[in-house]
Short mmCIF file of C-alpha atoms in Angstrom, two decimals:
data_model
loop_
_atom_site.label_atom_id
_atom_site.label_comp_id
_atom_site.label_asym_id
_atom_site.label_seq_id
_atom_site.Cartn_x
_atom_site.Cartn_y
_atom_site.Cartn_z
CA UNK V 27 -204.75 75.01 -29.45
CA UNK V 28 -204.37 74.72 -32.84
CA UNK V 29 -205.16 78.42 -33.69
CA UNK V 30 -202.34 79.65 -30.42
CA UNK V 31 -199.44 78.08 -32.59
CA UNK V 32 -200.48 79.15 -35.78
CA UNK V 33 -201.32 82.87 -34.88
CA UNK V 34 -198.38 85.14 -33.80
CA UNK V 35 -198.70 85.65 -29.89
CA UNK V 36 -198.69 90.04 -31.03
CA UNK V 37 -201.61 89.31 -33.24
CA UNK V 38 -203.47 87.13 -30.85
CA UNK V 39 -205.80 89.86 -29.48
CA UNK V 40 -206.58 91.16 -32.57
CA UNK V 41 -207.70 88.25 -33.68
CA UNK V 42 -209.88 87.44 -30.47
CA UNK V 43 -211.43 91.01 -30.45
CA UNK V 44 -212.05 90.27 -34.23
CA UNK V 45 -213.60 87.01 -33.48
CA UNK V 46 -215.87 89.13 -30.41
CA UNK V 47 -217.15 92.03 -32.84
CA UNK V 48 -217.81 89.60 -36.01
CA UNK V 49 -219.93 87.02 -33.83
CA UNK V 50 -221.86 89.51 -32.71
CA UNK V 51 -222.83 91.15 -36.56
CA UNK V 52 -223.64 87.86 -37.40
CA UNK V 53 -226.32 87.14 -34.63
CA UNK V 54 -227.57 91.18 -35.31
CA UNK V 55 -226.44 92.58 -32.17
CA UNK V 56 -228.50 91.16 -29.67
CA UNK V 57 -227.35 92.85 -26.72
CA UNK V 58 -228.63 96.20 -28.08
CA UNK V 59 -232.47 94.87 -27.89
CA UNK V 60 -231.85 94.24 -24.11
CA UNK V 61 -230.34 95.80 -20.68
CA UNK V 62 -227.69 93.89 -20.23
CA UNK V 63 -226.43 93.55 -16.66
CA UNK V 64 -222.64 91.69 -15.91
CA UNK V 65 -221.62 90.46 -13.05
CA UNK V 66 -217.50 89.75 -12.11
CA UNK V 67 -215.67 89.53 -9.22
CA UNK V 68 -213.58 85.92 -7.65
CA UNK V 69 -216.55 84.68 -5.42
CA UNK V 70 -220.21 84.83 -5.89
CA UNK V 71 -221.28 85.40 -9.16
CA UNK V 72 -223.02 82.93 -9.86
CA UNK V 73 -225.60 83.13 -7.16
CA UNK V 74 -225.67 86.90 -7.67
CA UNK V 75 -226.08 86.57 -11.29
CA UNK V 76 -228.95 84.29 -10.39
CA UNK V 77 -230.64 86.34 -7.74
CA UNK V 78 -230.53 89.55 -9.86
CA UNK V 79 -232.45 87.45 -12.68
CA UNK V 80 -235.39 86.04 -10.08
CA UNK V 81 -235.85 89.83 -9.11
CA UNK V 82 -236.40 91.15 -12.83
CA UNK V 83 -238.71 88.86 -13.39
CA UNK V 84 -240.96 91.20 -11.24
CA UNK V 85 -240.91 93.21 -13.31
CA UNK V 86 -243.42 91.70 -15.64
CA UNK V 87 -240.64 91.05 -18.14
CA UNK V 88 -239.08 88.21 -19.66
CA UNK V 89 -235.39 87.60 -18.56
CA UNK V 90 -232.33 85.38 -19.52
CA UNK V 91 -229.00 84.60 -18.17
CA UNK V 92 -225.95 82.47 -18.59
CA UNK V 93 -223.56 82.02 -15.68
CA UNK V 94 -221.25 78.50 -14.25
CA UNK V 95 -224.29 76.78 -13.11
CA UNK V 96 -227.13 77.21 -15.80
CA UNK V 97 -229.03 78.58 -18.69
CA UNK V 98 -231.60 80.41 -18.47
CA UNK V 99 -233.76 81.92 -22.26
CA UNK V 100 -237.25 82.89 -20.28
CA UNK V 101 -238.93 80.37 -18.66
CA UNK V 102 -236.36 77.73 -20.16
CA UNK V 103 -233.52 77.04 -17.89
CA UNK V 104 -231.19 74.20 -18.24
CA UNK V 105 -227.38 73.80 -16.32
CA UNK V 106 -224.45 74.28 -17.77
CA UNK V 107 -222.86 71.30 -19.85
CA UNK V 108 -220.17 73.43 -21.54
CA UNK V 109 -217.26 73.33 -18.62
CA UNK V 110 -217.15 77.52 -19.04
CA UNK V 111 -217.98 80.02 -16.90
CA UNK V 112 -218.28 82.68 -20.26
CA UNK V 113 -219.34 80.93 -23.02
CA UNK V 114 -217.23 81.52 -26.27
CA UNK V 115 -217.96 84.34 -28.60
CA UNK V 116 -220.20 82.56 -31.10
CA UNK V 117 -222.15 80.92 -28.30
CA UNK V 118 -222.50 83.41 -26.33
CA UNK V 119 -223.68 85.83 -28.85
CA UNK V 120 -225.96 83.20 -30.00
CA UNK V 121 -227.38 82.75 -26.89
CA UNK V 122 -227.96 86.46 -26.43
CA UNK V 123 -230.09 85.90 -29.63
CA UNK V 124 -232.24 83.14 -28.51
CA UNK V 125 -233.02 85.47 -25.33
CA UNK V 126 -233.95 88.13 -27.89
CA UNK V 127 -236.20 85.83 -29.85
CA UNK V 128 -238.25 84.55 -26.62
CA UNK V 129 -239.16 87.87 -26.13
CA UNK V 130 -236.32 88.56 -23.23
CA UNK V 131 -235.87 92.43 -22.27
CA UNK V 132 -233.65 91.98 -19.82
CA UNK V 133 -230.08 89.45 -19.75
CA UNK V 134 -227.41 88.37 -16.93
CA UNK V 135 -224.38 87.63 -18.01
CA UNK V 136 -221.96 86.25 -15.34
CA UNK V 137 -218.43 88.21 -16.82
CA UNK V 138 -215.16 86.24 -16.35
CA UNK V 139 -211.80 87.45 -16.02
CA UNK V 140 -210.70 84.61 -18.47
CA UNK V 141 -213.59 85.89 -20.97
CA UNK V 142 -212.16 89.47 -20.77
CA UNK V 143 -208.72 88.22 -21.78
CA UNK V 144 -210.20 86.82 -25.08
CA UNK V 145 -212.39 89.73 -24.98
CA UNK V 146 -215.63 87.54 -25.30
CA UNK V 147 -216.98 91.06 -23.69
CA UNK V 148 -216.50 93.33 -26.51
CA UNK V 149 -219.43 92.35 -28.79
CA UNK V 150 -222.37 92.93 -25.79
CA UNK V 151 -223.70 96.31 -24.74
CA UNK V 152 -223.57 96.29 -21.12
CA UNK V 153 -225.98 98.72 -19.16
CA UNK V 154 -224.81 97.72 -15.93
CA UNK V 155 -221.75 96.64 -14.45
CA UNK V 156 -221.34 94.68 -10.88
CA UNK V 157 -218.17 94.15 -9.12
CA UNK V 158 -218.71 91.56 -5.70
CA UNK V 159 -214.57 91.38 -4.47
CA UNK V 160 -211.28 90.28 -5.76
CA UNK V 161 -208.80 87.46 -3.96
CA UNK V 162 -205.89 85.90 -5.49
CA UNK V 163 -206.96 83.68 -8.53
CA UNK V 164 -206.08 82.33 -11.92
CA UNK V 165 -202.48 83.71 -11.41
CA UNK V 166 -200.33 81.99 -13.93
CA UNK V 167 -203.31 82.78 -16.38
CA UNK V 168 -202.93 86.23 -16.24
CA UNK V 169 -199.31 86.30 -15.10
CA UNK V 170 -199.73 88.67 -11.75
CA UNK V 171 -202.66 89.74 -9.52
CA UNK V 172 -202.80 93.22 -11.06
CA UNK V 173 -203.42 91.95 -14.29
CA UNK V 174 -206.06 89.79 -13.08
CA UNK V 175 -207.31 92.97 -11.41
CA UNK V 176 -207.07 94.72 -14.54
CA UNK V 177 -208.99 91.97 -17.11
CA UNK V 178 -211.89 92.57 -14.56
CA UNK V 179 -211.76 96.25 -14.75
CA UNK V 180 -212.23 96.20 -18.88
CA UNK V 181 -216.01 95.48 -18.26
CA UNK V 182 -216.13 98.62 -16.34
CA UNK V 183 -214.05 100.26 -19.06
CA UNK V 184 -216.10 98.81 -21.76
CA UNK V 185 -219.52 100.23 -20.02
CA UNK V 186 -219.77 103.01 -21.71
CA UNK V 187 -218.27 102.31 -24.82
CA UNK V 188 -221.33 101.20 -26.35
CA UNK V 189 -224.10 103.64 -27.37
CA UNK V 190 -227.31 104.03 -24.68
CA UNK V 191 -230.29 102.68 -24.98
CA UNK V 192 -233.62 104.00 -24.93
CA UNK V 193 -236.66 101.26 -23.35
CA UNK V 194 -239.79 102.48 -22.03
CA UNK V 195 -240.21 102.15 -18.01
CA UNK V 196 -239.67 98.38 -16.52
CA UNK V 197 -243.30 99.13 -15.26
CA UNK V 198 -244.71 101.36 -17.50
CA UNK V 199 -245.53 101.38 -21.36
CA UNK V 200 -245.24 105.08 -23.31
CA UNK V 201 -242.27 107.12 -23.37
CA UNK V 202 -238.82 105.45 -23.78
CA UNK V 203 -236.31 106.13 -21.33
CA UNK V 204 -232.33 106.21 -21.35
CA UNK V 205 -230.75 103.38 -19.58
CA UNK V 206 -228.15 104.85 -17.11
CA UNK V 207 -224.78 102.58 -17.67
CA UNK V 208 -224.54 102.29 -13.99
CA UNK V 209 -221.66 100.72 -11.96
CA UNK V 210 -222.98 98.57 -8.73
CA UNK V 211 -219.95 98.23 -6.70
CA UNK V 212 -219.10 96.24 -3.81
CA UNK V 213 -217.37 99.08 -1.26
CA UNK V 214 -216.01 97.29 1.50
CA UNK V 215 -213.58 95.67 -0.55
CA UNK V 216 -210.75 97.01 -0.62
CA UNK V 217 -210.28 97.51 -4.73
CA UNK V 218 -213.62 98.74 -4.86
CA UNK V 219 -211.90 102.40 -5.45
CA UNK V 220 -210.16 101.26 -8.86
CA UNK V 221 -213.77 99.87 -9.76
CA UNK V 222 -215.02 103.26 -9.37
CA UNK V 223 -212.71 105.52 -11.77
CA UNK V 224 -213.76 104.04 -14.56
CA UNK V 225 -216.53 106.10 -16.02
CA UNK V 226 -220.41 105.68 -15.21
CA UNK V 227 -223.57 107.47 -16.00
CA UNK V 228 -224.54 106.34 -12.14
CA UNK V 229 -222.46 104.64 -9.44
CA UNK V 230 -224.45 102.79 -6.42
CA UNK V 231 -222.09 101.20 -4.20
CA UNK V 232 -223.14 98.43 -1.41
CA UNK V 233 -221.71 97.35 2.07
CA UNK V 234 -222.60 94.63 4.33
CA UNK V 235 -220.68 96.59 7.26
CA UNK V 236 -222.32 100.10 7.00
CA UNK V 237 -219.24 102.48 5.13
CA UNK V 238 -219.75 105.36 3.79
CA UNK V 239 -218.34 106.32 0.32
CA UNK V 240 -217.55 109.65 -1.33
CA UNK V 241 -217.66 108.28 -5.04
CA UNK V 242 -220.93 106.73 -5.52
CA UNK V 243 -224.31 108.59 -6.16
CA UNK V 244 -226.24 106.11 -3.60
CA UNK V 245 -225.23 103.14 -1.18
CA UNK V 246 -227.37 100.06 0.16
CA UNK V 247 -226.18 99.00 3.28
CA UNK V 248 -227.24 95.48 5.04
CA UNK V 249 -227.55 95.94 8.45
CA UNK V 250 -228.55 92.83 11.52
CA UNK V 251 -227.27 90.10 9.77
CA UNK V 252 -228.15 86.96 11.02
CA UNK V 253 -227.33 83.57 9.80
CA UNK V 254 -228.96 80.07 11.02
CA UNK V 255 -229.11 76.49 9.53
CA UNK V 256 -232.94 77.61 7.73
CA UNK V 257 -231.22 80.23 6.20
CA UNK V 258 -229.89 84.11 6.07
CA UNK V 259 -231.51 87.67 7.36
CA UNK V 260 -231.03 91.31 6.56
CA UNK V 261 -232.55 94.93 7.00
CA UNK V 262 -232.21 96.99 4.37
CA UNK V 263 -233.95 100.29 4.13
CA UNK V 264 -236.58 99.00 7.26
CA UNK V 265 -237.25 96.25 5.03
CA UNK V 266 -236.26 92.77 6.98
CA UNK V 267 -235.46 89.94 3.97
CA UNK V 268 -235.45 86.28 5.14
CA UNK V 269 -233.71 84.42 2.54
CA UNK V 270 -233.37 80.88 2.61
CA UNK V 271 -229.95 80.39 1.03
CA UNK V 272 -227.44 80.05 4.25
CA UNK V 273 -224.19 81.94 4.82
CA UNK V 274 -223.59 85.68 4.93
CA UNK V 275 -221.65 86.04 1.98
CA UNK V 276 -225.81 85.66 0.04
CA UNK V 277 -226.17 89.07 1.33
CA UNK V 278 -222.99 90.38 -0.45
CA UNK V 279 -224.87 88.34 -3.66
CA UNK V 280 -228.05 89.85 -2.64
CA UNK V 281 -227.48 93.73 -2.89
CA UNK V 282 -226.26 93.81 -6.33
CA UNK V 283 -229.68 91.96 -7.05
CA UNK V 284 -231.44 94.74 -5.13
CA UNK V 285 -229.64 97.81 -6.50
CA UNK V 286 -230.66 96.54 -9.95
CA UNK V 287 -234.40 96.04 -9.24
CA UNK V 288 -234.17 99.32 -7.13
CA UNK V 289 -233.09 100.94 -10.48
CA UNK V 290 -235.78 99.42 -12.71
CA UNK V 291 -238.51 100.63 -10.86
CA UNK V 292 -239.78 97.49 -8.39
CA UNK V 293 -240.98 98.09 -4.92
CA UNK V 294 -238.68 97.05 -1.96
CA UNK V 295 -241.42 94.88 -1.43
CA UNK V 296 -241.44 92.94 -4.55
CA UNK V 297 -237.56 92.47 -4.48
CA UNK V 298 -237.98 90.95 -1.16
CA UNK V 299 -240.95 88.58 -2.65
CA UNK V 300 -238.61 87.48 -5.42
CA UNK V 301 -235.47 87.02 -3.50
CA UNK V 302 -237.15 84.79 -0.04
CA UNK V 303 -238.65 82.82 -2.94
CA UNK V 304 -235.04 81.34 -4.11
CA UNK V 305 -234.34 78.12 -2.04
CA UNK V 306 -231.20 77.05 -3.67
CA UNK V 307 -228.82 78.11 -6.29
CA UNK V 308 -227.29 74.77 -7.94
CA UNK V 309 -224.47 73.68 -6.13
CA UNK V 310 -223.90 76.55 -3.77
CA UNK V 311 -224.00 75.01 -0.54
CA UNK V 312 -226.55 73.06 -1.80
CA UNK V 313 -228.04 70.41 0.72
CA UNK V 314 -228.39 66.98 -0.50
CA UNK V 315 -231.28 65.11 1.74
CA UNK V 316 -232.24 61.76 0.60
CA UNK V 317 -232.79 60.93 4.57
CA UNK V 318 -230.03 60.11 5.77
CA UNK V 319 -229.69 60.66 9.51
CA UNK V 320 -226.29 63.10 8.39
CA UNK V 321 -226.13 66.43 6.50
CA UNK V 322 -224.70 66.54 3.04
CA UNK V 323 -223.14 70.16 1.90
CA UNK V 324 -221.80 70.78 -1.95
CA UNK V 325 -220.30 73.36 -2.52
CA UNK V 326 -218.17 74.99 -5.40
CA UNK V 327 -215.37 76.95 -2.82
CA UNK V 328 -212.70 76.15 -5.22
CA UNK V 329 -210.17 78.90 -4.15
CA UNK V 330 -209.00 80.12 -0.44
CA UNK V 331 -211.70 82.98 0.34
CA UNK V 332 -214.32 80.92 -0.87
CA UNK V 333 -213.59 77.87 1.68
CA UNK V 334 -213.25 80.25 3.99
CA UNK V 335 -216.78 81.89 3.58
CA UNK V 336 -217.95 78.05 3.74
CA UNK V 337 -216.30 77.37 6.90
CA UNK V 338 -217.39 80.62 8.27
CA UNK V 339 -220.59 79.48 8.19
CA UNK V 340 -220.31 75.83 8.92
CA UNK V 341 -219.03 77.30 12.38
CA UNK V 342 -221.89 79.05 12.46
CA UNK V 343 -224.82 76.42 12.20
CA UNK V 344 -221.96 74.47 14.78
CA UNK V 345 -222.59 77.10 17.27
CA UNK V 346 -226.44 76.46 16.91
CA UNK V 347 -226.76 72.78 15.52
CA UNK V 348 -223.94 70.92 17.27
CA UNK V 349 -222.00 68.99 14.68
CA UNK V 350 -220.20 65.84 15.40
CA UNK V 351 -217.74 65.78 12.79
CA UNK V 352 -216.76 67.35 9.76
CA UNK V 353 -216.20 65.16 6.68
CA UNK V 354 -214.54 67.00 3.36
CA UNK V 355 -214.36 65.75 -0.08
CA UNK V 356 -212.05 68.20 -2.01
CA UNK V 357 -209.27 68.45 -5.12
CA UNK V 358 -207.93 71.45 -7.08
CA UNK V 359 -208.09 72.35 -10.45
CA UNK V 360 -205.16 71.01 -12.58
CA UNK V 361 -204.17 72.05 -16.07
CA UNK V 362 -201.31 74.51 -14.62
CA UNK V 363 -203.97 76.34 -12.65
CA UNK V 364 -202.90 78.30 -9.37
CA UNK V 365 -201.05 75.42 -8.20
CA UNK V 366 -200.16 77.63 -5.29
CA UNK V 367 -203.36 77.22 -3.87
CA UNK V 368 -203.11 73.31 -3.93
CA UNK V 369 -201.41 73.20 -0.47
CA UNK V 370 -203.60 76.05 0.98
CA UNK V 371 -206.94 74.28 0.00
CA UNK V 372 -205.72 71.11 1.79
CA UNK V 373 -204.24 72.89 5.36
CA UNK V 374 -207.50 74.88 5.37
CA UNK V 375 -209.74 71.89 5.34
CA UNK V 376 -207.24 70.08 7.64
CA UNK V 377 -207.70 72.52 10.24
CA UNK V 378 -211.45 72.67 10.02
CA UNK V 379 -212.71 68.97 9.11
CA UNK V 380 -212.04 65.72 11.49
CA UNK V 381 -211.74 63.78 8.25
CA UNK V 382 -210.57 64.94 4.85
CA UNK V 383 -210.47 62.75 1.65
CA UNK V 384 -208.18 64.25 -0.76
CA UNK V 385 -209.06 63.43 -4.56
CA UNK V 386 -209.36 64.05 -8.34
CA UNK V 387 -211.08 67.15 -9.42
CA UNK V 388 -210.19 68.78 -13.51
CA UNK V 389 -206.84 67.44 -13.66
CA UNK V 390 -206.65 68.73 -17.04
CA UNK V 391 -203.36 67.34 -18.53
CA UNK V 392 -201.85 67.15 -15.05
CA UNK V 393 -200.97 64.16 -13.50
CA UNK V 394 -204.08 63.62 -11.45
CA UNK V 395 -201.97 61.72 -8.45
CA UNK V 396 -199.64 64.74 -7.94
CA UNK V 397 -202.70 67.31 -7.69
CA UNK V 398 -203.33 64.62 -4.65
CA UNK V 399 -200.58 64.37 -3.10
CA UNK V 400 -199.90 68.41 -3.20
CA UNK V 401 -203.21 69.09 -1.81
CA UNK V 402 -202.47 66.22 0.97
CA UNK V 403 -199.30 67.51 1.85
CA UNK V 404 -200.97 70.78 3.04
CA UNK V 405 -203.62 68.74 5.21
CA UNK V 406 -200.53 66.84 6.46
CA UNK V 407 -199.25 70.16 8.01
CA UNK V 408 -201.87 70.29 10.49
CA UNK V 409 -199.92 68.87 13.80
CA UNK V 410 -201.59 64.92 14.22
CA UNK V 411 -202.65 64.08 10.66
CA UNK V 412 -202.73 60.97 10.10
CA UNK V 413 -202.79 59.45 6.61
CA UNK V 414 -204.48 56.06 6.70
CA UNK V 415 -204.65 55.36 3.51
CA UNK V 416 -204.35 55.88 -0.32
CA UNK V 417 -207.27 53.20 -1.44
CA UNK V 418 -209.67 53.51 1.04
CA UNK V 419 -209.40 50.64 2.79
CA UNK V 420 -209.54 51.36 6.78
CA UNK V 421 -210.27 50.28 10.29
CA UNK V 422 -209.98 52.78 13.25
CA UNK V 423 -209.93 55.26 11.84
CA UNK V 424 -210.79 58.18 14.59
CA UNK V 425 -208.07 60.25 15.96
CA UNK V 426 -208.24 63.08 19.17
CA UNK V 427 -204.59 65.12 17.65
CA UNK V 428 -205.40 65.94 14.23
CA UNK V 429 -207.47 65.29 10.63
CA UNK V 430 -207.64 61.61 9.31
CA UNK V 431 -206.53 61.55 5.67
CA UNK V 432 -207.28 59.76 2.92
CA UNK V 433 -206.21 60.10 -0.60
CA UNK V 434 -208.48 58.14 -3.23
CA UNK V 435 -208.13 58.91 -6.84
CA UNK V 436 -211.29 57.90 -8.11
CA UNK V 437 -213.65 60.96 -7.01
CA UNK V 438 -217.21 59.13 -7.12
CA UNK V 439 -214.98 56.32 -4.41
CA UNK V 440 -213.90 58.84 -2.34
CA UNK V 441 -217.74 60.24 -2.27
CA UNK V 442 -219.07 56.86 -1.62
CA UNK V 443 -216.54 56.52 1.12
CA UNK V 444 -217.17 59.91 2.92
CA UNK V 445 -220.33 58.96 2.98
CA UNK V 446 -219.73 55.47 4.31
CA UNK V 447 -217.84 57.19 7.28
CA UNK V 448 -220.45 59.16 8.21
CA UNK V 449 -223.01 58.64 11.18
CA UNK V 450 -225.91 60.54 12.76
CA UNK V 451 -224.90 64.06 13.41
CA UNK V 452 -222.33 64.44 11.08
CA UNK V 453 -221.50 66.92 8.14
CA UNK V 454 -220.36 65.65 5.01
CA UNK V 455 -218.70 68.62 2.86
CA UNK V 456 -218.03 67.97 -1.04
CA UNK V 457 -216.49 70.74 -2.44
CA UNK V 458 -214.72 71.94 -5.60
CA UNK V 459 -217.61 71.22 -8.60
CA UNK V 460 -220.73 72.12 -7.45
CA UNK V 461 -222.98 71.27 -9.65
CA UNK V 462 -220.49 71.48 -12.63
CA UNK V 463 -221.77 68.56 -15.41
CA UNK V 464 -218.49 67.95 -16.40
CA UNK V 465 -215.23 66.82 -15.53
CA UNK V 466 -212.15 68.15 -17.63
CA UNK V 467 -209.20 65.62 -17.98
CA UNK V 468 -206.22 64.79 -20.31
CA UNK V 469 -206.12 65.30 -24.04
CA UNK V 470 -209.08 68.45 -23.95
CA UNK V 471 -211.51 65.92 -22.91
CA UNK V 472 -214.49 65.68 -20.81
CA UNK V 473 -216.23 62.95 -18.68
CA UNK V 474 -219.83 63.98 -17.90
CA UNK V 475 -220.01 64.47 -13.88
CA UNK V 476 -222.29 65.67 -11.55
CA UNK V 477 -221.32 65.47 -7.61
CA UNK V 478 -224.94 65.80 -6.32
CA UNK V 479 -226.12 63.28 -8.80
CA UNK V 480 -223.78 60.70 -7.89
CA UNK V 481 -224.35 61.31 -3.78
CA UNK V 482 -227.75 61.06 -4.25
CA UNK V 483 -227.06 57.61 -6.25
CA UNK V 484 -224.97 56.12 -3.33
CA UNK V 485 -227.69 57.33 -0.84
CA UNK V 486 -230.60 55.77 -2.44
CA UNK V 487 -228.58 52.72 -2.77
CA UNK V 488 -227.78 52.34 0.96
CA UNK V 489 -231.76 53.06 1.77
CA UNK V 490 -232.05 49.50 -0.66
CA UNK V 491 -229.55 47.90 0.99
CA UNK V 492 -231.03 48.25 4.44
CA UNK V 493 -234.50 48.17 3.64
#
């Protein structure tokens, strides 16, 4: 931008943390007339971020959050439009306002690592920090993993920087309370430990496989996990939760949400209420059904661990529901971003889907064809791929060795044609948006885009057609 190549790159920061502190004086400090609760980690913050928000609502109390996916001031929610998963300073700040204004006493604020390094975090008072797991991504961003590591532990450093607030009881009117500036740690994985030096007034740690942990005051641990095509089950304290979101990894989203309604005073009870009640979180293995004798999965997984989580639990509804094949729609991001993974993406969907249509995702200023044809070349490692075509066009297509590739450039054509491919029994994966509303190409601009939109367009189209 503009503002990189006019500002020295050793007076940068300053003038982001600048930017961070001044936006929030102007919109009267916001954060400090609300708990604030951030969420980071690589995967799953967006559904956390949403589940923790459904669960303070319990309370009684009004609640907003921001994360990829939507808006929420109150009862207004609305999805994201802005292409960010931390909105800038100024918006941000003024967000936190409106939240204030509606009457909000609680906020969610789904923490990035790319926010951090303009340090879009310093002007909010955080009461509680949440840390889900860390895998490999935006690399050439932050110019190694430990840096990346790092830029998420400054909201854990930055918890306590910020004075403590004083709110009466979640529950309760009368006598004002201190907040605790707690840390809610994920402690299976394995950086939880460098999560857990910074300094906290509490530290409650969570495990889906039952450690124990000598640094944290308290642990929640998921036990008799069980995962079927209606959805996802738990124990937790004696308490079975039945939630309706599918895949394991929503129970790694789901303790944060309970440790935080634990902590503000709400039954067991009436976290379990709040979180069985949430049937999907936008574009997180959302299923599209316009009747269609197939299944239709979208999905964000737009890095390794996260496509492997999906596939984790595609096997998994497999082993119950028999699937006949596996169709995947995917990209990668573009703009210079992890291009390492580009390869990975497409050998991990080549090993796993029967047919895999290789197209254009946020090519950014990248050439949109290359991001292709890297992303093909890894689906092409998979012994007996067989690339049919790069328009679409085919005829016989089915092969026993290996994946069926195609490589289409226009994304809502290489939709239309999964879909076209697929018959009764089949599972038709689109992956890498979610339910992102726009589509970031050359020049800083952006096309307005919306996966599930356009598959349910080409759905009800084919119900005119044969009707």
């Amino acid at each position: 931008s503009l503002i990189k190549k006019l500002i020295p790159k050793n007076f940068l920061s300053y003038y982001h943390k600048a930017l961070a502190l001044f936006s929030a004086l102007v919109y009267l400090y916001p954060s400090n007339k609300m708990i604030v609760v951030g969420v980071t980690g690589t995967n799953g913050k967006t559904t956390t971020v949403d589940l923790i928000a459904r669960v303070l609502e319990q309370t009684g109390q009004k609640v907003g959050s921001t994360s990829t996916v939507k808006f929420k001031v109150a009862e207004k929610e609305w999805l994201n439009d802005k292409k960010m998963t931390m909105l800038g300073r100024f918006k941000l700040q003024k967000l936190l306002k409106q939240m204030v204004k509606a009457g909000c006493k609680y906020a969610v604020v789904e923490v990035s690592s790319e926010g951090i390094k303009q340090y879009r975090h310093l002007g909010i008072n955080f009461d509680y920090a949440v840390f889900l797991n860390l895998t490999p991504e935006h690399i050439e961003s932050h110019g190694s993993f430990e840096n990346y590591k790092k830029a998420k532990g400054e909201l854990f450093a930055h918890l306590t920087s910020k004075k403590t607030k004083l709110f009466p009881p979640a529950l309760a009117e009368g006598v004002k309370r201190k907040v605790a500036k707690t840390a809610i740690v994920n402690i299976d994985d394995k950086h939880a430990e460098y999560y857990l030096e910074f300094k906290a007034d509490k530290k409650i740690g969570f495990s889906v496989v039952g450690i124990e942990h000598r640094s944290v005051h308290d642990i929640l641990s998921a036990a008799n996990i069980q995962v079927t095509p209606q959805g996802t089950s738990f124990e937790i304290k004696d308490t079975k939760i039945d939630l309706k979101l599918i895949g394991a990894f929503n129970v790694e989203n789901s303790l944060p949400a309970i440790a935080v309604g634990l902590e503000e005073g709400l039954s067991l009870d009436k976290i379990k209420s709040s979180l069985e009640s949430v049937a999907v979180v936008p574009g997180r293995m959302e299923v599209i059904d316009e009747g269609q004798p197939f299944t239709v999965i979208v999905d964000y997984a737009p890095e390794p661990a996260s496509m492997t989580k999906l596939y984790e639990t595609i096997n998994l509804i497999n082993s119950i529901n028999s699937i006949n094949q596996v169709i995947h729609v995917l990209g990668s991001c573009g703009g210079g971003r992890d291009k390492d993974r580009r390869p990975i993406l497409g050998k991990m969907a080549g090993e796993k889907a029967d047919i895999v249509i290789v197209t254009n995702e946020d090519p950014y200023d990248d050439d949109p064809m290359e991001i292709i044809n890297q992303v093909a070349a890894g689906v092409m490692q998979v012994p007996g791929s067989k690339l049919i075509s790069t328009t679409g066009a085919s005829s016989g297509i089915h092969s026993s060795e290996g994946p069926v590739v195609f490589k289409i450039i226009d994304r809502k054509e290489a939709i239309a044609k999964a879909l076209s491919l697929a018959s009764a029994g089949d599972l038709v994966l689109v992956t890498g948006k979610g339910a992102e509303q726009k589509m970031a190409v050359a020049g800083g601009k952006y096309i307005d885009w919306d996966d599930r939109k356009i598959i349910r367009e080409i759905l009800q189209e084919r119900v005119t057609c044969n009707a």
